PDB file of C-alpha atoms and ligand atoms in Angstrom:
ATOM      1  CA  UNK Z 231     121.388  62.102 -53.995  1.00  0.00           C
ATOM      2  CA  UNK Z 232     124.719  63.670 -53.127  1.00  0.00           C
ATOM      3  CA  UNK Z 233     122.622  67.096 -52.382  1.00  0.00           C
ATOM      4  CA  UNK Z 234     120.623  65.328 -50.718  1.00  0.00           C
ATOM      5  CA  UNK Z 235     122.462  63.735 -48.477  1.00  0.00           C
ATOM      6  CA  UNK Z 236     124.979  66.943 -48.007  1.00  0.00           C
ATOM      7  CA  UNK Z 237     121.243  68.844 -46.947  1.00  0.00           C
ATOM      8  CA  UNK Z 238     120.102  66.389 -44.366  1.00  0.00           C
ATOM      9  CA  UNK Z 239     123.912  66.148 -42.604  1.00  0.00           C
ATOM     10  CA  UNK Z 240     123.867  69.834 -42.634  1.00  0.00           C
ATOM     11  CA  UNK Z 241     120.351  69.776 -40.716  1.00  0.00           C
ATOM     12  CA  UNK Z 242     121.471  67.122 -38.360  1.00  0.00           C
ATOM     13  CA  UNK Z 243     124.706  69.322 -37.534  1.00  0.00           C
ATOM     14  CA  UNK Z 244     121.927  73.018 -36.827  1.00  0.00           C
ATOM     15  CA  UNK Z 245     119.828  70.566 -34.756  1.00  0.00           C
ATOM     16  CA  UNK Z 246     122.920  68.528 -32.913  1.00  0.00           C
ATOM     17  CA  UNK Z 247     124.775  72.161 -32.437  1.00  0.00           C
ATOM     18  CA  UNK Z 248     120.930  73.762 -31.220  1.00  0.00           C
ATOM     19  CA  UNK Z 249     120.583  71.027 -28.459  1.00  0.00           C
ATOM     20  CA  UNK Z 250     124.121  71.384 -27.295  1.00  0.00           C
ATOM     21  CA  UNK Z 251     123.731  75.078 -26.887  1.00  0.00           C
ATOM     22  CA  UNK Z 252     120.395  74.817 -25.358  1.00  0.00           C
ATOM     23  CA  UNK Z 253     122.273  72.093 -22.690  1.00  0.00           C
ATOM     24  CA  UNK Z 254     124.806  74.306 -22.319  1.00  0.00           C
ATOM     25  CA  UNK Z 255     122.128  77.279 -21.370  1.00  0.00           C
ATOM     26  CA  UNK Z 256     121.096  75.032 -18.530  1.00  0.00           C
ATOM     27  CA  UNK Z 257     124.274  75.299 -16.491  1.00  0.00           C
ATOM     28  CA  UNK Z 258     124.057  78.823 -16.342  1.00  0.00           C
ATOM     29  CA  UNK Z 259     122.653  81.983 -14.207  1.00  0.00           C
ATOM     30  CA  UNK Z 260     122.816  84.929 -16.148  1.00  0.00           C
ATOM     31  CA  UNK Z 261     121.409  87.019 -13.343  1.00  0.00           C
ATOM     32  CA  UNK Z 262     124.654  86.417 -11.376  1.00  0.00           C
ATOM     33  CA  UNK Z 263     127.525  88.407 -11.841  1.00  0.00           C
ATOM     34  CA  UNK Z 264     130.322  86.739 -13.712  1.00  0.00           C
ATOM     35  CA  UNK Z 265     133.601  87.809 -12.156  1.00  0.00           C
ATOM     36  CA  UNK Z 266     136.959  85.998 -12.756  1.00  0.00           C
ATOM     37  CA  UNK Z 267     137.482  85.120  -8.844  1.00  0.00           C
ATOM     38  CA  UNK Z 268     135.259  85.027  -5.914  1.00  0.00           C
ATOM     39  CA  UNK Z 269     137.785  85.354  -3.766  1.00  0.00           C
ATOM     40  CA  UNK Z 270     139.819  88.087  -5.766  1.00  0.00           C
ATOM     41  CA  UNK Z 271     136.808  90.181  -6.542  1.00  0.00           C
ATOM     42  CA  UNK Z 272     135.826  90.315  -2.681  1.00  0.00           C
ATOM     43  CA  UNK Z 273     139.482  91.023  -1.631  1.00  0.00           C
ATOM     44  CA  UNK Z 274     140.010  88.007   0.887  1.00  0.00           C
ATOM     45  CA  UNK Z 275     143.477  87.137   1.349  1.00  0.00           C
ATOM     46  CA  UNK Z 276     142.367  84.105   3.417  1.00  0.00           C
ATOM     47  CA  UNK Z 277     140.326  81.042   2.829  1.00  0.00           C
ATOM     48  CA  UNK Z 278     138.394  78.614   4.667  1.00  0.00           C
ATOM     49  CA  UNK Z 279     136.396  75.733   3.036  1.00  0.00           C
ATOM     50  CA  UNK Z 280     133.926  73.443   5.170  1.00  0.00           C
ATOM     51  CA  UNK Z 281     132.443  70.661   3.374  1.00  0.00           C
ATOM     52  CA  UNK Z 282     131.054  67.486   4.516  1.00  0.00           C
ATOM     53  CA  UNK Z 283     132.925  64.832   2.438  1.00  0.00           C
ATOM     54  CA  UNK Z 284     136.326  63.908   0.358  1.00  0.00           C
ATOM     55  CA  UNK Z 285     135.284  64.890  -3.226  1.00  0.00           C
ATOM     56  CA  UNK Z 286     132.729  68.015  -1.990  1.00  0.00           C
ATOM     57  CA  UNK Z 287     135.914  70.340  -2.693  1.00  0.00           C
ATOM     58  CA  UNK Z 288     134.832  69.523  -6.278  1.00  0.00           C
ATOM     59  CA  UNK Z 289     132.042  71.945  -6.363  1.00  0.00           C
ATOM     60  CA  UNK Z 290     134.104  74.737  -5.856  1.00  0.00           C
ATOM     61  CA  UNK Z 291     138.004  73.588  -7.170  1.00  0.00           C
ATOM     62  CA  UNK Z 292     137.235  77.278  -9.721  1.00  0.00           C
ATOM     63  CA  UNK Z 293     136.539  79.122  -5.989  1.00  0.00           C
ATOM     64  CA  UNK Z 294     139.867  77.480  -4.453  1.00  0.00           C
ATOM     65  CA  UNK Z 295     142.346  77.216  -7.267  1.00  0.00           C
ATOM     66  CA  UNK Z 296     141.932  80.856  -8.103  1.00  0.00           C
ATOM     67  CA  UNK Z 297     142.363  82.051  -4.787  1.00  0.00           C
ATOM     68  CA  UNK Z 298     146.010  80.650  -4.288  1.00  0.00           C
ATOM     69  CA  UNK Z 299     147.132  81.315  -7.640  1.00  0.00           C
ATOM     70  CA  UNK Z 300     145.612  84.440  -9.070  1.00  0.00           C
ATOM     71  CA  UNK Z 301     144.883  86.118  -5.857  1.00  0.00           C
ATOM     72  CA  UNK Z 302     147.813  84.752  -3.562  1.00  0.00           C
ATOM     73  CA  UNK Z 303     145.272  83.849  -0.711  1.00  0.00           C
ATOM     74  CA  UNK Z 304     146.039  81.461   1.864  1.00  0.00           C
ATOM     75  CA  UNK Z 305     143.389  78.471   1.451  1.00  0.00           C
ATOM     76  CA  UNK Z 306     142.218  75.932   3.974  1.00  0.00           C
ATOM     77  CA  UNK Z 307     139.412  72.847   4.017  1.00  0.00           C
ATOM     78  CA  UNK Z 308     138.062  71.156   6.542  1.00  0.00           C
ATOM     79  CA  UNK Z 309     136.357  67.666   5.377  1.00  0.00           C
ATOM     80  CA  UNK Z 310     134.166  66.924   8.505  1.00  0.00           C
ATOM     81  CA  UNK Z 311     133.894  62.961   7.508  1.00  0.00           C
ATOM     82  CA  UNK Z 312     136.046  60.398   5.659  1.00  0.00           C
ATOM     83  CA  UNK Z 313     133.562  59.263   3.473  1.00  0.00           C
ATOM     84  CA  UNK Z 314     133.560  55.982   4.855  1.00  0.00           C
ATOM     85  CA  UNK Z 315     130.093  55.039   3.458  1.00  0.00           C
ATOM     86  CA  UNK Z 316     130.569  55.574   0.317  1.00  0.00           C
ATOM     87  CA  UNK Z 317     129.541  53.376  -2.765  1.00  0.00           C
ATOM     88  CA  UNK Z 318     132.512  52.954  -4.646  1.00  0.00           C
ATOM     89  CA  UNK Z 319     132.871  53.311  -8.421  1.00  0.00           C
ATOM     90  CA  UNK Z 320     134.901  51.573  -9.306  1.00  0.00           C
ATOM     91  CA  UNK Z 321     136.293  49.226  -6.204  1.00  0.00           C
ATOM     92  CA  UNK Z 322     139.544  50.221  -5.726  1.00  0.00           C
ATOM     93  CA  UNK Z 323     139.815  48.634  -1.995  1.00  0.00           C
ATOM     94  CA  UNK Z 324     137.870  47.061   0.941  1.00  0.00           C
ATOM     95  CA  UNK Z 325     134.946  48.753   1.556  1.00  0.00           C
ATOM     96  CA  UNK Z 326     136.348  48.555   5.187  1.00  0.00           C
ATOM     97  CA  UNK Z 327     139.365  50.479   4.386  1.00  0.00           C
ATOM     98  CA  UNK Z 328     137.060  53.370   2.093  1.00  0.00           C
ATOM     99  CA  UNK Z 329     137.401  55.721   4.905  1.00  0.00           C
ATOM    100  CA  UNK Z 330     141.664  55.472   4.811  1.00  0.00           C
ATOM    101  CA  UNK Z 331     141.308  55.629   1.406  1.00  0.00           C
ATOM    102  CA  UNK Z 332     138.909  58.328   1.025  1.00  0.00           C
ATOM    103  CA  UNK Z 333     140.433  60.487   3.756  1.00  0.00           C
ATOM    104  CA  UNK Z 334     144.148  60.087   1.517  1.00  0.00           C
ATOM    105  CA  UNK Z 335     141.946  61.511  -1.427  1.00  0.00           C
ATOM    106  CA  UNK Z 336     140.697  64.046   0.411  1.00  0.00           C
ATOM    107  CA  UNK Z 337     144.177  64.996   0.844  1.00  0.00           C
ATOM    108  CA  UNK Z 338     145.958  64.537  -2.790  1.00  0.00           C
ATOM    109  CA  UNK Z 339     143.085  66.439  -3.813  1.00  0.00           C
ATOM    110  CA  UNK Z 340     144.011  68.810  -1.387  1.00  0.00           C
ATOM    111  CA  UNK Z 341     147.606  69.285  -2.788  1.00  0.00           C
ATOM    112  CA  UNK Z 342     146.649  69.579  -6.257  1.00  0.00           C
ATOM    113  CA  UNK Z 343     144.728  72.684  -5.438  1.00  0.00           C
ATOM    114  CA  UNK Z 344     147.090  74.290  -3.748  1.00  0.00           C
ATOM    115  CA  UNK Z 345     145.693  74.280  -0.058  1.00  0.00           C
ATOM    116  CA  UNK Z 346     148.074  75.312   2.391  1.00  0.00           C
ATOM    117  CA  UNK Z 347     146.841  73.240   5.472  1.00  0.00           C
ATOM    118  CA  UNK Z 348     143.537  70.931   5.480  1.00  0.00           C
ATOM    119  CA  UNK Z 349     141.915  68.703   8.027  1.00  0.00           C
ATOM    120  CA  UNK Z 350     139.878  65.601   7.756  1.00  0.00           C
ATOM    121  CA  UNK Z 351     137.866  64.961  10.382  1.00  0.00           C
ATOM    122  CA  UNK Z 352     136.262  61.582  11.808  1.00  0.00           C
ATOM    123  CA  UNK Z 353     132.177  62.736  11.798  1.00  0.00           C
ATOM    124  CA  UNK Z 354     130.175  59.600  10.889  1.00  0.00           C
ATOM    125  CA  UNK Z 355     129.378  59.518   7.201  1.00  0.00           C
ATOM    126  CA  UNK Z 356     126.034  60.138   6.666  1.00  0.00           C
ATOM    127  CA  UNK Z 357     125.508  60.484  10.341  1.00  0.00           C
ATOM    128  CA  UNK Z 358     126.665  64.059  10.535  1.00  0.00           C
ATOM    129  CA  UNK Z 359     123.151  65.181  11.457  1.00  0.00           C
ATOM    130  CA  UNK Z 360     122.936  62.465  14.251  1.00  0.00           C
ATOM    131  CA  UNK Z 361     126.166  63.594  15.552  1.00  0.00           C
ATOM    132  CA  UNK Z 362     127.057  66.473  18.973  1.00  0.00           C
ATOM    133  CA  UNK Z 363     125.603  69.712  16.631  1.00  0.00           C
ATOM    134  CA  UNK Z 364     127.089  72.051  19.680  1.00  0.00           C
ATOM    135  CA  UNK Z 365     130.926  70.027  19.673  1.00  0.00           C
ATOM    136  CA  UNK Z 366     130.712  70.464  15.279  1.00  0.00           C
ATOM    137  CA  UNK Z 367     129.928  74.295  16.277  1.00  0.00           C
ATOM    138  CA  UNK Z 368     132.892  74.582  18.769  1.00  0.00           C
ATOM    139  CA  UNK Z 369     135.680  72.835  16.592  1.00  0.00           C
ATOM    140  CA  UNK Z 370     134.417  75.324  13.978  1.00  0.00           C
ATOM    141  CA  UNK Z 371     134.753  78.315  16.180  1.00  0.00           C
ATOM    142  CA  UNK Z 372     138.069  77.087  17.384  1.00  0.00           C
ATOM    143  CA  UNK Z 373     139.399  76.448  13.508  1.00  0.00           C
ATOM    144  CA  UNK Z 374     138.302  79.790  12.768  1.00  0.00           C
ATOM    145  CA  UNK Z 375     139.686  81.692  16.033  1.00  0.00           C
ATOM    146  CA  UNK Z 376     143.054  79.856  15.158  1.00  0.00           C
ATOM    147  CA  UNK Z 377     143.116  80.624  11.368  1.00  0.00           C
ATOM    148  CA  UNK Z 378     141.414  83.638  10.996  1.00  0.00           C
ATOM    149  CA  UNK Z 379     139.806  83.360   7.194  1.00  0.00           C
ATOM    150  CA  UNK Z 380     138.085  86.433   6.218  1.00  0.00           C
ATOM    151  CA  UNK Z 381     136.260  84.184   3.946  1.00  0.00           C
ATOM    152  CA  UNK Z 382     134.291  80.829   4.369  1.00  0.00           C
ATOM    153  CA  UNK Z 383     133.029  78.826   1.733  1.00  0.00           C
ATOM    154  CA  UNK Z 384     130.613  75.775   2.290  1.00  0.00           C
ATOM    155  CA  UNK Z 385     127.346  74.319   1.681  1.00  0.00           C
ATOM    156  CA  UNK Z 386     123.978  76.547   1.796  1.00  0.00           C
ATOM    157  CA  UNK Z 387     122.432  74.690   4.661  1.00  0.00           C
ATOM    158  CA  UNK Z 388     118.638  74.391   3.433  1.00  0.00           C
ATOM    159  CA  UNK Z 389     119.373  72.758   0.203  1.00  0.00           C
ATOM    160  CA  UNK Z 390     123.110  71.339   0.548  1.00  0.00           C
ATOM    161  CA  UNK Z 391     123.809  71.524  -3.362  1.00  0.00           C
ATOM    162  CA  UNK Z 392     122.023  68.115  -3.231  1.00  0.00           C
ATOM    163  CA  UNK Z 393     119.745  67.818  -0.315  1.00  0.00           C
ATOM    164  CA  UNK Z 394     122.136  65.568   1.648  1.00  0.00           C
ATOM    165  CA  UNK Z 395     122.080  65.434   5.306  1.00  0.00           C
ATOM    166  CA  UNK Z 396     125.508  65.783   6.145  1.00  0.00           C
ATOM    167  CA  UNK Z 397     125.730  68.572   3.919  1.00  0.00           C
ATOM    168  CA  UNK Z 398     123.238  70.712   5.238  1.00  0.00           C
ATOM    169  CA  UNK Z 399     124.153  69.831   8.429  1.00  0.00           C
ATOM    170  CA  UNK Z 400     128.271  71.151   7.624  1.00  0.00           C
ATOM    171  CA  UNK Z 401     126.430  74.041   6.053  1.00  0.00           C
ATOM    172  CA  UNK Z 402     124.489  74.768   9.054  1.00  0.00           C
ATOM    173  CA  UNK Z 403     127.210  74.549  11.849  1.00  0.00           C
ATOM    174  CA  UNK Z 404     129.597  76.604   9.506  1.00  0.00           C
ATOM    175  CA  UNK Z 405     126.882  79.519   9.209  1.00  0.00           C
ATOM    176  CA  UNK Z 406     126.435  79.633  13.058  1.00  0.00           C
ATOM    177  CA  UNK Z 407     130.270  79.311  14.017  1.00  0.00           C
ATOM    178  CA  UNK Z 408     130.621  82.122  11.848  1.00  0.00           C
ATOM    179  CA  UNK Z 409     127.452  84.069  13.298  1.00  0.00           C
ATOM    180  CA  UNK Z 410     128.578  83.108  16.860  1.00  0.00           C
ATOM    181  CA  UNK Z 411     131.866  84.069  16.576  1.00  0.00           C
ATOM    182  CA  UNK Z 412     131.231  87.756  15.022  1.00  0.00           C
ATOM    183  CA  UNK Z 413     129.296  87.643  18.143  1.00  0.00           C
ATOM    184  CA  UNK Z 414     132.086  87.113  20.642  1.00  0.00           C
ATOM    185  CA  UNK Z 415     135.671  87.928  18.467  1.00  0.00           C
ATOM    186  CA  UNK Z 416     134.224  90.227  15.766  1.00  0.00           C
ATOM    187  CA  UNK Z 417     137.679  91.495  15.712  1.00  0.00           C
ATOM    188  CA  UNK Z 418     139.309  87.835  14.589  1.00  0.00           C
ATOM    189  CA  UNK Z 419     135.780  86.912  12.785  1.00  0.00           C
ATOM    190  CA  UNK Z 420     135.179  85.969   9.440  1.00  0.00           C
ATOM    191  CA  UNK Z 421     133.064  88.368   7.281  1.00  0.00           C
ATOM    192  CA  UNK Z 422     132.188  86.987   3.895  1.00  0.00           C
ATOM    193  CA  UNK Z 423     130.325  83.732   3.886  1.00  0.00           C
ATOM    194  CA  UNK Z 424     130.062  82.252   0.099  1.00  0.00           C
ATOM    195  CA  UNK Z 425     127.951  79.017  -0.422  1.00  0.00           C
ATOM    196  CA  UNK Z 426     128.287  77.108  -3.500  1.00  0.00           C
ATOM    197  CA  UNK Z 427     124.764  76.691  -5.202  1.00  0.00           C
ATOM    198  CA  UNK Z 428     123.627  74.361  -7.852  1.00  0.00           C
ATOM    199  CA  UNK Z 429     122.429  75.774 -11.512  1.00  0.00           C
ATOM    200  CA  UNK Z 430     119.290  75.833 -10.782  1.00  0.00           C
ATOM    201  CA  UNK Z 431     117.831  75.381 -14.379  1.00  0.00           C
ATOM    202  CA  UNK Z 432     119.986  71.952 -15.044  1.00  0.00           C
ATOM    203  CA  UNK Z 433     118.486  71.003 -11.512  1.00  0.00           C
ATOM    204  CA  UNK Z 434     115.132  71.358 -11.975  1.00  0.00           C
ATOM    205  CA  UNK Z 435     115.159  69.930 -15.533  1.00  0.00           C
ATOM    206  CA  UNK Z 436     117.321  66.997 -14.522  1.00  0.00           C
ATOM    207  CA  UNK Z 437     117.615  66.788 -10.749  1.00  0.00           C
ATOM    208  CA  UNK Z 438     114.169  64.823 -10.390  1.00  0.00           C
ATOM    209  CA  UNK Z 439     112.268  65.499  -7.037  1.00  0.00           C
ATOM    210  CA  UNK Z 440     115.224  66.353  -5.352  1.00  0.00           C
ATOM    211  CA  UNK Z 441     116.408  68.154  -7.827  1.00  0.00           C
ATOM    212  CA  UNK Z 442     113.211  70.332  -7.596  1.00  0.00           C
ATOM    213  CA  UNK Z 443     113.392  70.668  -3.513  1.00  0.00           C
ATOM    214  CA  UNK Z 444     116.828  72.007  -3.846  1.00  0.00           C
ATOM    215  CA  UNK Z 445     115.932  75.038  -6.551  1.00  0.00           C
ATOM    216  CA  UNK Z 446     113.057  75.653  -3.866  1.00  0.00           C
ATOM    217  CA  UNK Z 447     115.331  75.931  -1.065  1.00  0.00           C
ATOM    218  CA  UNK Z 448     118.302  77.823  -1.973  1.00  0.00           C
ATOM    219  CA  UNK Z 449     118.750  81.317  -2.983  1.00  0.00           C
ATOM    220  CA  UNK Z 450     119.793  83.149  -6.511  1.00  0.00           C
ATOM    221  CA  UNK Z 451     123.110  83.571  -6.614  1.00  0.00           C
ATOM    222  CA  UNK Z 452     125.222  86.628  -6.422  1.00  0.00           C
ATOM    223  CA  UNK Z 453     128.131  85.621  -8.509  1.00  0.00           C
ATOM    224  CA  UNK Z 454     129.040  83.109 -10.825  1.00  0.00           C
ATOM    225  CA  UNK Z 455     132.866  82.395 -11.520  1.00  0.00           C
ATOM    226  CA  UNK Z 456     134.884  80.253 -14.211  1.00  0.00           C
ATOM    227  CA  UNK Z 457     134.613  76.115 -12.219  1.00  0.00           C
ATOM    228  CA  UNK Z 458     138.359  75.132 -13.904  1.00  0.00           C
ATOM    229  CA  UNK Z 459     137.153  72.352 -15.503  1.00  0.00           C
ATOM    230  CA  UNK Z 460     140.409  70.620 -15.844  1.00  0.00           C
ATOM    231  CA  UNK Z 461     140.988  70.761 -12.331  1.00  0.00           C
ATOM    232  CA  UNK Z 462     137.350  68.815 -11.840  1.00  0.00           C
ATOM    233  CA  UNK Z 463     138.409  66.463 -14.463  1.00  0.00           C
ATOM    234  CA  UNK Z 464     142.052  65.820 -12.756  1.00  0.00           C
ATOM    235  CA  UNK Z 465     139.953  65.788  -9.620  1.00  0.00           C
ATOM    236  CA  UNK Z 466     138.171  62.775 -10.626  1.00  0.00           C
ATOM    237  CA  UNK Z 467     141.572  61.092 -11.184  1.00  0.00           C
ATOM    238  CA  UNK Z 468     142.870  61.687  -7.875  1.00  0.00           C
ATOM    239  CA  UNK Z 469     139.100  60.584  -6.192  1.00  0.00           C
ATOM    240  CA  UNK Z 470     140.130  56.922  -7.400  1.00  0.00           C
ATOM    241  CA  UNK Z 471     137.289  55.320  -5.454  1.00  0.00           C
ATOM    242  CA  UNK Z 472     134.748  58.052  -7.424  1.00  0.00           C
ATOM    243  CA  UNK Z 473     136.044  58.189 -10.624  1.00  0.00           C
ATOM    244  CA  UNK Z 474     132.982  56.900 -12.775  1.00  0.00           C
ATOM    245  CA  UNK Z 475     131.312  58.923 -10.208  1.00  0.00           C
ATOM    246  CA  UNK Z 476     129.625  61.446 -12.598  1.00  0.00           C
ATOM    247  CA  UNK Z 477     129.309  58.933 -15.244  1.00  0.00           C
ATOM    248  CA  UNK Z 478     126.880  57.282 -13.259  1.00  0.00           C
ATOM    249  CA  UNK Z 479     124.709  59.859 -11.801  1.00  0.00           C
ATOM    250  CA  UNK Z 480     124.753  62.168 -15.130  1.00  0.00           C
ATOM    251  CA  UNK Z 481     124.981  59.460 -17.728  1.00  0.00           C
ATOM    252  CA  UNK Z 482     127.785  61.068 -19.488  1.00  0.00           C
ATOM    253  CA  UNK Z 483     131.494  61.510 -19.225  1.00  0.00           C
ATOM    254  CA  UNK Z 484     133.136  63.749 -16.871  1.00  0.00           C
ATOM    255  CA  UNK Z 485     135.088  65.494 -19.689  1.00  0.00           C
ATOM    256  CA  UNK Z 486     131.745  66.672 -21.089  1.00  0.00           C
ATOM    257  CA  UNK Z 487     129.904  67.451 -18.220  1.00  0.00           C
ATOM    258  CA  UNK Z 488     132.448  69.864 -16.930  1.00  0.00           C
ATOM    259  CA  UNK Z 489     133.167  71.363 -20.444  1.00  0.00           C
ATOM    260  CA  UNK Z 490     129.431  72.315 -20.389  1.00  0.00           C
ATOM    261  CA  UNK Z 491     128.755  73.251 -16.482  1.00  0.00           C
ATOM    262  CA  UNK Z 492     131.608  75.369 -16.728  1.00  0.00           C
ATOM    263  CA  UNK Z 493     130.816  77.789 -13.958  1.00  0.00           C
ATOM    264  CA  UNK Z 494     130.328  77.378 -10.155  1.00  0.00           C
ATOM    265  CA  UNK Z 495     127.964  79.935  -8.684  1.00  0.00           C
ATOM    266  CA  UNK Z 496     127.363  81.465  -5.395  1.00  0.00           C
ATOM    267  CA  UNK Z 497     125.512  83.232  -2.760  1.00  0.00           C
ATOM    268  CA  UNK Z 498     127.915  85.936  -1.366  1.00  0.00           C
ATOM    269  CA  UNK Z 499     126.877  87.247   2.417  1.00  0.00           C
ATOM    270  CA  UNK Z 500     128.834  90.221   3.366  1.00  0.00           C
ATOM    271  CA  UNK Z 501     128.218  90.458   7.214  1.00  0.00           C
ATOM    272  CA  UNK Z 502     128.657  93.872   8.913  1.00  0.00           C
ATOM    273  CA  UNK Z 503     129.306  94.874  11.944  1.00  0.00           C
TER     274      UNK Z 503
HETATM  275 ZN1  LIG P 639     129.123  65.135  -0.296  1.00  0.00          ZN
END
């Protein structure tokens, strides 16, 4: 009986270990070279990040972090919206107020990486798309004229990590102020562009129909890099109004999610002159 029951506990263990490896498989891309830092391995010693809302900084907190304290980069973000429209999980305030709130996320979250200056702008959530595309372009340019990154990172504008509007839309007007500005100031002009893709296996298992448009509309990526899980999970602390965010959308605790999807991946573009 004992045997017995020792036999089928071991089986349970293979077959509990065999799916959790097999999850685990699905967050990677072992096409794309692993380095330890994005920004270190492309020799950037300044950073720009362009996302659409307070909490997209998630996606690439590995990209970030790394920069400022392994490679001694200067980092920036600008969050074109406040997330005002937001559904909250849990309430933590007026759904009124959600853009204050959200925007003084934005900004803790900010700190905790390590940024050393970061904007929040006032685009419409969800209404990015709807909003003056040439004015988003300009305020771009001029961010990028002032700061001079040699490396952007933001959303690849044809799938958006997600498919959402206002992040292909961020995506989009970051590509061309880049493009239009190697155009006019290659001199002061940014030449690496990195987007932050989604793994495209746990996407297209998981993601549903939109999971599926998004694997058919972004590229393979170039290089995959260590996400700093911990940061993600602290991340989700400081994002008070989003904290059960991931629990609700994955179904399983943020802690194990980002133990498993442990690597953020990208699709480097080198521009020349
Ligand atoms: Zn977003």
């Amino acid at each position: 009986m004992i045997r017995l029951l020792t036999t089928l506990l071991a089986g349970l263990f293979v077959v509990l270990l065999g799916g959790l490896f097999w999850f685990d498989r699905q967050f990677e891309e072992p096409e794309a070279e692993l380095v330890p830092s994005v920004v270190g391995t492309l020799e950037a010693k300044s950073v720009l990040a362009v996302f659409a809302h307070p909490d997209d900084e998630q996606l690439v907190t590995g990209l970030l972090l790394r920069a400022k304290s392994r490679d001694g980069a200067t980092t920036r973000m600008i969050t074109a919206t406040k997330g005002e429209a937001g559904n909250q999980t849990p309430v933590v305030a007026r759904q009124e107020d959600l853009g204050v709130v959200r925007h003084a996320e934005a900004l803790k979250s900010g700190f905790a990486l390590g940024l050393d200056e970061q904007e929040v702008w006032d685009y419409p959530d969800s209404g990015v798309a709807d909003a003056d595309y040439e004015e988003l372009v300009r305020r771009l340019m001029d961010r990028m004229a002032t700061w001079q990154p040699d490396l952007v990172v933001t959303f690849w504008p044809e799938s958006g990590f997600s498919n959402h509007p206002d992040h292909m839309r961020v995506g989009r007007a970051t590509r061309d102020a880049v493009y239009r500005l190697r155009a006019t100031s290659p001199e002061i002009a940014p030449t690496i562009i990195a987007y932050v893709l989604a793994p495209r296996q746990m996407m297209s298992r998981f993601g549903g129909a939109r999971g599926q448009l998004v694997v058919a509309n972004q590229p393979a990526p170039t290089h995959a890099m260590p996400g700093e899980a911990g940061a993600k999970i602290r991340g989700w602390e400081i994002h008070a109004s989003q904290r059960n965010y991931v629990r609700d959308v994955y179904g399983m605790p943020a802690w194990f999610l980002h133990r498993v999807n442990d690597k953020e991946f990208y699709y480097v573009e080198v521009l020349s002159n």
